[in-house]
Coordinates of C-alpha atoms in Angstrom, one line a residue:
X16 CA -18.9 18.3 25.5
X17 CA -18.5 15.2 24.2
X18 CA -16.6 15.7 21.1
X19 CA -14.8 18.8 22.3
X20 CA -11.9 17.0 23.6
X21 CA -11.6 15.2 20.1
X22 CA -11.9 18.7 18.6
X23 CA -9.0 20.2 20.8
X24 CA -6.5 17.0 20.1
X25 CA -7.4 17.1 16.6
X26 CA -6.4 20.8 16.3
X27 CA -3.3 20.6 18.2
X28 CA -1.9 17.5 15.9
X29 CA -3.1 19.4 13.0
X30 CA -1.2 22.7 13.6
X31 CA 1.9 21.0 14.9
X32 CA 2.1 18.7 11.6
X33 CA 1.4 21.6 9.4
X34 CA 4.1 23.4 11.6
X35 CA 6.4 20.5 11.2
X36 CA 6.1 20.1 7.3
X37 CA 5.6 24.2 6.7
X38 CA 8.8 23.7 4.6
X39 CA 8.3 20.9 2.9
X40 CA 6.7 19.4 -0.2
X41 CA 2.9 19.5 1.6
X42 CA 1.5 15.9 1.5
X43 CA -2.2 16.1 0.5
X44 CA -5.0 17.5 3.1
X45 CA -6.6 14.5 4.2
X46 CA -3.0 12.9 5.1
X47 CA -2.6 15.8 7.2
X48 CA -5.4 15.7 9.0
X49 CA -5.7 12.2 9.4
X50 CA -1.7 12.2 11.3
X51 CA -2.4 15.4 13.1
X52 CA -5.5 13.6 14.8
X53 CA -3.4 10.3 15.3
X54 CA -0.6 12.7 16.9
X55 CA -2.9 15.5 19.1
X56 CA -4.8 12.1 20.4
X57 CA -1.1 11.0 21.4
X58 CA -0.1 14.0 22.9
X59 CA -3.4 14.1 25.0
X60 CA -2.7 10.8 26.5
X61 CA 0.9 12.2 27.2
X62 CA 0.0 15.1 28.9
X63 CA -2.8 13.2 31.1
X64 CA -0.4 10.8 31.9
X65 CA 2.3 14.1 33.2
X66 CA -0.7 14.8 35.8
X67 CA -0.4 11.0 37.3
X68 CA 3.4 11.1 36.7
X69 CA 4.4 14.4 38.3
X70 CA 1.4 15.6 40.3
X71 CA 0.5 11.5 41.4
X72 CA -2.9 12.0 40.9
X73 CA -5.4 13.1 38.4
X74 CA -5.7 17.2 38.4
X75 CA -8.5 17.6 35.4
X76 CA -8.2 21.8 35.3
X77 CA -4.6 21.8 35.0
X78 CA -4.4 18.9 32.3
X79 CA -7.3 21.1 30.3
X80 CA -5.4 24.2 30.6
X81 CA -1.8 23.2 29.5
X82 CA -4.2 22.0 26.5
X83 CA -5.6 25.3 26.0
X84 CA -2.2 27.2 26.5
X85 CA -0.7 24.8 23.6
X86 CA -3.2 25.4 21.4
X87 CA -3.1 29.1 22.0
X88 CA 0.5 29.3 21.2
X89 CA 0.5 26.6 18.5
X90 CA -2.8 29.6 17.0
X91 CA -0.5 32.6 17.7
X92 CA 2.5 30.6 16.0
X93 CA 0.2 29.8 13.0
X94 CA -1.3 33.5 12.8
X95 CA 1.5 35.9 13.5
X96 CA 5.0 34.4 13.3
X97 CA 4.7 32.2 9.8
X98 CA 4.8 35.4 8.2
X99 CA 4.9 35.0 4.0
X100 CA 7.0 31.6 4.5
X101 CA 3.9 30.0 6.0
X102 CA 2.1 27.5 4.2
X103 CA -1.4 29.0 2.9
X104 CA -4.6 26.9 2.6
X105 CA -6.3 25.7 -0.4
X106 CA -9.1 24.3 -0.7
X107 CA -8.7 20.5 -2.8
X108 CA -10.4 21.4 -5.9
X109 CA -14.3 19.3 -6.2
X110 CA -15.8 17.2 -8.6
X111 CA -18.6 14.8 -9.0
X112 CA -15.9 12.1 -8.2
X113 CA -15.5 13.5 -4.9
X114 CA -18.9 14.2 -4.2
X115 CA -19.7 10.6 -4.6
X116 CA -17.0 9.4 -2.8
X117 CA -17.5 11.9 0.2
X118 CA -21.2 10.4 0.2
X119 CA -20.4 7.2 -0.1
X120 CA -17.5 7.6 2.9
X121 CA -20.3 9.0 5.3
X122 CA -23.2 6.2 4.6
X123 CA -20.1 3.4 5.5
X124 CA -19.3 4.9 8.4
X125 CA -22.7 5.6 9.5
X126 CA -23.4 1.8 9.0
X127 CA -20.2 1.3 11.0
X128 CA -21.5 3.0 13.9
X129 CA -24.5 1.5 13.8
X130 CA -22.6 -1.8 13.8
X131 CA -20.6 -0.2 16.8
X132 CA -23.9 0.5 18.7
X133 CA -24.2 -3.3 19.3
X134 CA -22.1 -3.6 22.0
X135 CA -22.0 -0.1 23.7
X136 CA -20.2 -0.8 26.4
X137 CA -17.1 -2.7 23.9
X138 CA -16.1 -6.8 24.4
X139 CA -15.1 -8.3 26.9
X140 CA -11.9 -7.1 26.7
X141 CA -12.8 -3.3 26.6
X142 CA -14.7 -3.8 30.2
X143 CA -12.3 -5.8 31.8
X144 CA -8.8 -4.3 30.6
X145 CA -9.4 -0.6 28.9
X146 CA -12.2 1.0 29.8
X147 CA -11.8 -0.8 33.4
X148 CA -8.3 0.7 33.2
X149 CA -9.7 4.3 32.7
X150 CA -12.6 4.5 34.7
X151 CA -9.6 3.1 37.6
X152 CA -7.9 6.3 36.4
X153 CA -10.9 8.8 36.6
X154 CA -12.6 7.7 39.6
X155 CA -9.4 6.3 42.2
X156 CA -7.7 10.0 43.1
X157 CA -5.1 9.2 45.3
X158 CA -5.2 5.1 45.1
X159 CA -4.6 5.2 41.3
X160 CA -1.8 3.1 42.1
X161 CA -3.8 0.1 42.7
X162 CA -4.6 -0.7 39.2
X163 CA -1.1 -2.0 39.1
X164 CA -1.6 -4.5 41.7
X165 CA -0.6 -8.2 40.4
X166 CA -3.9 -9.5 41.9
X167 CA -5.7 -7.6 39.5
X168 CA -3.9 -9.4 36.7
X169 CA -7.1 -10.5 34.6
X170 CA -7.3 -6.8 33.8
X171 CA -3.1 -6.9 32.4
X172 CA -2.0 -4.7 34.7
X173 CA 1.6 -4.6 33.1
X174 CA -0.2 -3.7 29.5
X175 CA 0.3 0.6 29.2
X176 CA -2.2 3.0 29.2
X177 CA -2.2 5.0 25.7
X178 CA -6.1 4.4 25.1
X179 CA -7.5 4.5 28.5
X180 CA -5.9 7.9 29.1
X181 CA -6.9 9.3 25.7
X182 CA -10.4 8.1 27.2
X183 CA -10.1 9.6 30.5
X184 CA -8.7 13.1 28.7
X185 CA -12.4 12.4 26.6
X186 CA -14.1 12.2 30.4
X187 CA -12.6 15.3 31.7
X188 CA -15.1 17.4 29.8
X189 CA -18.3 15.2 31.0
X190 CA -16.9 15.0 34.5
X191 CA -17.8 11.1 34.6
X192 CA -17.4 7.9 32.5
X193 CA -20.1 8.2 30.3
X194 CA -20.0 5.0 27.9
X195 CA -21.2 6.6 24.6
X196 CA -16.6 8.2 25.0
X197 CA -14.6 5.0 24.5
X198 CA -17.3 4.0 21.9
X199 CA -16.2 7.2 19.8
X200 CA -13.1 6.6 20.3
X201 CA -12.8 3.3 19.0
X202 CA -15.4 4.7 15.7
X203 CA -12.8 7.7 15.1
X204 CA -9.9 5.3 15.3
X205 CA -11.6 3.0 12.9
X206 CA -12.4 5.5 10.4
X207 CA -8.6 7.3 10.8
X208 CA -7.1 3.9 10.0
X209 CA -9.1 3.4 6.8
X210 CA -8.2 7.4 5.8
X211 CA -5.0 6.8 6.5
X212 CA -4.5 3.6 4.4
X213 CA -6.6 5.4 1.7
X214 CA -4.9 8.4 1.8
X215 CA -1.5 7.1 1.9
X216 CA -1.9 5.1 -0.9
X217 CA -3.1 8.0 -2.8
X218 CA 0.1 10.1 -1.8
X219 CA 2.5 7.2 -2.7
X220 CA 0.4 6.5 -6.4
X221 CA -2.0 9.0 -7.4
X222 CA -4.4 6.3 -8.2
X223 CA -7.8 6.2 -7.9
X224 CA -8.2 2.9 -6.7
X225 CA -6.2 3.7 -3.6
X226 CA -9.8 4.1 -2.0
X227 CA -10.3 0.0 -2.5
X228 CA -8.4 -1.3 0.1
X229 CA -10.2 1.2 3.2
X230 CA -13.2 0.0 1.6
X231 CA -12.2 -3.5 1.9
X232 CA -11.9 -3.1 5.6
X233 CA -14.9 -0.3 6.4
X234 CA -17.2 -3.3 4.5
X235 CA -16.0 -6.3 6.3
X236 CA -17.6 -7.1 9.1
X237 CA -15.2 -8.9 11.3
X238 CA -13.4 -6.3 11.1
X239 CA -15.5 -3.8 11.7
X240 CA -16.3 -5.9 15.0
X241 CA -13.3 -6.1 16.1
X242 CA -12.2 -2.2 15.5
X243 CA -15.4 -0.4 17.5
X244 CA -15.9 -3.1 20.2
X245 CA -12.9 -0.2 22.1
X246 CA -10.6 -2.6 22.1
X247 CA -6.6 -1.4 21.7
X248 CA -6.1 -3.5 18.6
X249 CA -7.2 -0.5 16.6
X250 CA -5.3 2.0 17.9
X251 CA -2.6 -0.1 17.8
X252 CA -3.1 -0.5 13.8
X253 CA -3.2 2.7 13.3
X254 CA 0.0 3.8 14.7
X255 CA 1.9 1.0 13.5
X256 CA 0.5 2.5 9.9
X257 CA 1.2 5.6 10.9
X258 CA 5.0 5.0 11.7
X259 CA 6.1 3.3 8.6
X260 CA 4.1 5.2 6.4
X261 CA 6.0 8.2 7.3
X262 CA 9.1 7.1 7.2
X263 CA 8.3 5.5 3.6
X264 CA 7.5 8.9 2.5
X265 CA 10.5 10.4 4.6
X266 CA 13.2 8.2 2.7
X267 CA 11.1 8.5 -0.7
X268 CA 10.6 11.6 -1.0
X269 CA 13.7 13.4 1.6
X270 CA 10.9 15.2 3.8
X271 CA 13.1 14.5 6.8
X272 CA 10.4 16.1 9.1
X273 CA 8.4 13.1 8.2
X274 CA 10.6 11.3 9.6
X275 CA 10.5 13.3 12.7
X276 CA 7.1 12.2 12.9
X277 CA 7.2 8.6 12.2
X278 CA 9.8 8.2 15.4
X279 CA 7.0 9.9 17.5
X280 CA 4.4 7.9 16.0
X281 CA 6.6 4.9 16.7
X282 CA 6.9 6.2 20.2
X283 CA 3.1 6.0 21.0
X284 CA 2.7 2.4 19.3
X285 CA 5.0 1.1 22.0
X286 CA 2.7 2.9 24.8
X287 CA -0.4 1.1 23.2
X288 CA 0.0 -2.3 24.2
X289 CA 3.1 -5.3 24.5
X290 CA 2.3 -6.2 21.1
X291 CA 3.0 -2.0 20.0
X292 CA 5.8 -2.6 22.0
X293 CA 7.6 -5.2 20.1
X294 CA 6.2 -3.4 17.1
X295 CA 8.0 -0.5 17.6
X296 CA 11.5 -2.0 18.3
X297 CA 11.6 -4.1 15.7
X298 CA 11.3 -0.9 13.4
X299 CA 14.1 1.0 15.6
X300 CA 16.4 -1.9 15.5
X301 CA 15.3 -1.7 11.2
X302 CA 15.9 1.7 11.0
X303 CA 19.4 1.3 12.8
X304 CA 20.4 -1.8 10.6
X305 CA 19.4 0.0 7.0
X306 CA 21.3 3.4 7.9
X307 CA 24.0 1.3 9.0
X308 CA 24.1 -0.8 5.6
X309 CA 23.9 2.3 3.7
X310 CA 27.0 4.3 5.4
X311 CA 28.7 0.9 5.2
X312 CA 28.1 0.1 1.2
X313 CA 27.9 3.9 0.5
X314 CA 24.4 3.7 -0.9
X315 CA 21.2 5.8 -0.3
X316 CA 19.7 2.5 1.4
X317 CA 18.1 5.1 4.4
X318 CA 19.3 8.3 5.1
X319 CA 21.3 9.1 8.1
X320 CA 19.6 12.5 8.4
X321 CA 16.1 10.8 8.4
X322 CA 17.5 8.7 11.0
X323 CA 18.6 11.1 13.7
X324 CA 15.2 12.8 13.2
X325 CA 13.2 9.3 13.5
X326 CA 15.5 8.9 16.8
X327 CA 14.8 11.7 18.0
X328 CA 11.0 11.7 18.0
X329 CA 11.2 8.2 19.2
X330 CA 13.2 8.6 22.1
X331 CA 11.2 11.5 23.0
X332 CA 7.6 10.4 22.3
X333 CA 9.0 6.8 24.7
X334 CA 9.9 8.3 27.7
X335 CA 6.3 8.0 28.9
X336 CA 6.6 4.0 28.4
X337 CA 10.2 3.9 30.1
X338 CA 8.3 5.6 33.0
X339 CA 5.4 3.2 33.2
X340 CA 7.7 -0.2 32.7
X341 CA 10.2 1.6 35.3
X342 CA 7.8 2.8 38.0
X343 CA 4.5 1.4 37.3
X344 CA 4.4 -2.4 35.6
X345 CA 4.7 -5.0 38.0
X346 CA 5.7 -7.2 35.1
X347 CA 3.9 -9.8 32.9
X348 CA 1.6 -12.3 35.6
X349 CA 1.0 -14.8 32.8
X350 CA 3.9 -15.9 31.6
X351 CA 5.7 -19.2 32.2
X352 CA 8.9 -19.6 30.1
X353 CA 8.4 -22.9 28.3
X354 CA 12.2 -23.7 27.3
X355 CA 13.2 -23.6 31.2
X356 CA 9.9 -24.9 32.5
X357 CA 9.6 -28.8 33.6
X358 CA 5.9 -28.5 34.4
X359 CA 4.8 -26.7 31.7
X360 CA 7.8 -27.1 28.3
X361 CA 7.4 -26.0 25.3
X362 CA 7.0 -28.6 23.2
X363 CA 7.0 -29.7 19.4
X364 CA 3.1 -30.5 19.2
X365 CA 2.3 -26.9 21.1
X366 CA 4.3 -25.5 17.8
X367 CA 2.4 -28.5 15.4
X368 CA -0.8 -26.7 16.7
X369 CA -0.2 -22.8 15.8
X370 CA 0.7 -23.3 12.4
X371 CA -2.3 -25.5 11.6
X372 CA -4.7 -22.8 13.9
X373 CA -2.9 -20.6 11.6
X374 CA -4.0 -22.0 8.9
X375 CA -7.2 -22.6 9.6
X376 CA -7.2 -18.9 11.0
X377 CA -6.6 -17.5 7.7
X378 CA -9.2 -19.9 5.8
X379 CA -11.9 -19.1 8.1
X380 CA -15.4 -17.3 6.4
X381 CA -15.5 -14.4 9.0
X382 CA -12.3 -12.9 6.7
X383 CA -14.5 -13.1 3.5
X384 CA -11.6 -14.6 1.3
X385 CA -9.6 -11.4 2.3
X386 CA -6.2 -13.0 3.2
X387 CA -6.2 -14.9 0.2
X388 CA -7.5 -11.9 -2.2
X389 CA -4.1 -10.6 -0.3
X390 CA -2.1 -13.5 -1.4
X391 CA -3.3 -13.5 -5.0
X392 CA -2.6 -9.4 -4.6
X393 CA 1.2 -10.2 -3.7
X394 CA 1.6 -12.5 -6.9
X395 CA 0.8 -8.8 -8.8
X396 CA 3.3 -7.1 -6.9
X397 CA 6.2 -9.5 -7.5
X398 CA 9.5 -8.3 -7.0
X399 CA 8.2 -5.0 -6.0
X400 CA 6.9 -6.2 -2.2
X401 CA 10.3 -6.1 -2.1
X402 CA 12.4 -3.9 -3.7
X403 CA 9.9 -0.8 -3.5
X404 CA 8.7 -1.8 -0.1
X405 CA 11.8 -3.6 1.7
X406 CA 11.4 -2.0 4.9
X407 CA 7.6 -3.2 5.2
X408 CA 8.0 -6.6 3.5
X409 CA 10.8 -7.7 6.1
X410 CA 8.8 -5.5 9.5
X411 CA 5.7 -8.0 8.6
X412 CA 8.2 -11.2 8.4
X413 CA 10.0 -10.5 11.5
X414 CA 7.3 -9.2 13.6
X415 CA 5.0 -12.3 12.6
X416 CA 8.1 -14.6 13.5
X417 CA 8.7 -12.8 17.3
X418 CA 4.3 -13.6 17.8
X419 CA 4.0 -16.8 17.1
X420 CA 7.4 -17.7 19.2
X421 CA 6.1 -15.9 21.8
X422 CA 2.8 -18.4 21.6
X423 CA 5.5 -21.5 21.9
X424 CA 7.9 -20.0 24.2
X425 CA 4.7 -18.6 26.9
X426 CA 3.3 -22.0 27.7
X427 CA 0.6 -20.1 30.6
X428 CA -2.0 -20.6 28.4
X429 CA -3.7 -23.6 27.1
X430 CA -2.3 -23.4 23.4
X431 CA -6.0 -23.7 21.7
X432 CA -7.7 -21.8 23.7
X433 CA -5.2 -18.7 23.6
X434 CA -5.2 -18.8 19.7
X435 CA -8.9 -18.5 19.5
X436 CA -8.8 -15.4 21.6
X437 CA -5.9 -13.7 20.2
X438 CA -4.5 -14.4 17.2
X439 CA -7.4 -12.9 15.0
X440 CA -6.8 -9.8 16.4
X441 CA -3.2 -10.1 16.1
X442 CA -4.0 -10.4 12.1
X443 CA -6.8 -7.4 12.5
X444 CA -4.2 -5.3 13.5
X445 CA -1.5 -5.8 11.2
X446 CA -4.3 -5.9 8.2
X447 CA -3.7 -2.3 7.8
X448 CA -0.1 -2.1 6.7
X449 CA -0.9 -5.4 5.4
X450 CA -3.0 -3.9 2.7
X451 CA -0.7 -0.9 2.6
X452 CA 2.1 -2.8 1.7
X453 CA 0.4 -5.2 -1.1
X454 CA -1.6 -1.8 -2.7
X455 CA 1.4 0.2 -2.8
X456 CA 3.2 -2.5 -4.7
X457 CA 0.4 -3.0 -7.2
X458 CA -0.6 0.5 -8.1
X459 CA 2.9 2.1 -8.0
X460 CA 2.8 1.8 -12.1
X461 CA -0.5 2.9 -12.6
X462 CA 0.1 6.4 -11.1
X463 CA -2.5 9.5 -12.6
X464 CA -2.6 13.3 -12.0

């Protein structure tokens, strides 16, 4: 019962993507399995969230059953109406390659889960903001509304609800919070980030060493640590990945239904967390700038069709946000506004100290030399981190910039403290794309059939 859920998600996002791209150029499987999982875990959060937002309480039959209805008609679709236009199924042809990849794939992630098994009930984080956020959820019936209460603001009440409702969709099948859920769900988000960033790569190049860079991550540590100890960093990585990954392959390759799903994708990072949040508008306000520059130099910069589609999942896939900032958030608790503050200003030593923590940050042993293996990867890509990869290469600048003002502007916290507590997750999460962007600059040359 436990994996059921999973199973039912997974199936949904499948069909819908292969629905989406039935007329397109197919991506390979593994992409499309990978971003229907990301997308039917979305939609099960959504649709949990409907029972809170339209019924005001948690109704556990009727959430499962508009599942089950959707996947019926999603099944009939896919059996009866595709008809000869319909995309049919072939198997990806094996080899001893494969084989040893596939083996080598499960006895990583099998040591990753036993790495996850250390701390079964997550970090400190997980009990005291996610998981306390869905058990809230599960267990409150008609006083759900209290978890937004600004006295509980050690558990961010103003932070949205993406994961916890994916895990209390997960307890709806086991009928109470069993702890062994939000640990599969952070292992299944770990290992869909690494497929993803594999699997990407290998549509974007067709080289074999697109598999290095999710190794790079399923084999160190830290991360590893920081990806199954449930935490929303994770989920957030993988829908920031997710979004621009899609819209890459949307622009590159004129699959506009890609880009349909990159706005939707871009939708749910900005219902993961405040970080997503920014995330996500960044890329909007990206998108909006590059089609504009196109129309307005009459170059094929970013298409304007892409664009209404990327809109159009986005604006759709963020109404659930709009609804929690609008009826739900009762705003930030910890922030004081440094540049208007007299007790607490920001000041020139506050900013003094996060670029030498960042500094030290990326220098420290628990990355393994990755950030600079990163750096020494970017000198290889040269001019093509930028020309072939604009959109990422300038995301990664600005989004970067917006954190670490937000760490001189928000003077709340005591400056050292809050660094050592945040910002290596701030890097987990954007180590992804990262990796994505650096890989996909490197390899683009060295493409194989």
């Amino acid at each position: 019962m436990i994996f059921l859920p999973f199973f039912i998600s997974f199936t949904i996002g499948f069909l819908i993507v292969s629905l989406f791209l039935k007329k397109e150029t197919q991506p390979n499987l593994y992409l499309k399995i990978i971003l229907g999982a990301g997308l039917g875990l979305g939609l099960s959060s959504y649709m949990t969230f409907g029972s809170f937002l339209f019924l005001n309480r948690l109704e556990p039959q009727i959430i499962i059953n508009i599942h089950l209805l959707l996947l019926c008609a999603l099944l009939f679709n896919r059996a009866f109406l595709w008809g000869n236009n319909s995309v049919k199924f072939t198997p990806p042809k094996w080899s001893w390659q494969k084989s040893a990849l596939l083996i080598l794939g499960i006895i990583i992630l099998a040591c990753v889960f036993k790495q996850a098994l250390f701390y079964p009930h997550g970090g400190w984080d997980a009990w005291q903001v996610w998981n306390f956020k869905a058990k809230f959820l599960l267990l409150a019936e008609d006083n759900w509304h209290n978890l937004f209460s600004p006295e509980l603001w050690r558990s961010s009440p103003h932070y949205p609800l993406l994961l916890p409702l994916i895990n209390v969709w997960g307890w709806l099948f086991t009928e109470k919070p069993v702890s062994i859920l939000p640990l599969i769900t952070s292992f299944l988000f770990t290992g869909l980030t690494a497929g993803l960033l594999c699997s990407a790569l290998w549509e974007r190049t067709k080289n074999l060493f697109s598999i290095l860079p999710g190794l790079l991550l399923l084999t160190l540590p830290f991360f590893n640590l920081l990806a199954t100890t449930q935490y929303c960093d994770i989920v957030l990585s993988f829908y920031l990945l997710a979004g621009i990954m899609t819209l890459l392959e949307a622009q590159k390759h004129k699959k506009s239904y890609l880009a349909l799903l990159s706005g939707i994708f871009n939708g749910f990072l900005g219902f993961t967390k405040p970080e997503g949040l920014i995330a996500a508008l960044i890329l909007g306000a990206l998108v909006v700038s590059l089609t504009t520059w196109s129309i307005f130099k009459k170059q094929n910069v970013f298409s304007s069709a892409n664009t209404k589609l990327f809109f159009i999942g986005f604006i759709l896939a963020s109404l659930p946000t709009l609804a929690f900032h609008v009826l739900y958030s009762p705003g930030n608790q910890t922030f004081i506004n440094g540049l208007t503050s007299t007790l607490k200003p920001a000041t020139w030593e506050r900013l003094q100290v996060i670029f030498m923590y960042l500094g030290t940050e990326f220098k420290s042993g628990k990355w393994n030399g990755l950030w600079f293996l990163i750096l020494l990867g970017g000198l290889l890509g040269g001019k093509k981190l930028w020309t072939e990869n604009f959109l990422v290469a300038i995301f990664l600048f600005i989004y970067f910039g917006v954190i670490l003002a937000y760490y001189e502007i928000n003077t709340y916290f005591e400056i050292k403290w809050w660094l050592s507590v945040s910002l290596n997750r701030i890097l987990f999460s954007l180590l992804p794309l990262t990796l994505f962007w650096v890989f996909s600059s490197i390899l683009s040359e060295k493409k194989k059939n």
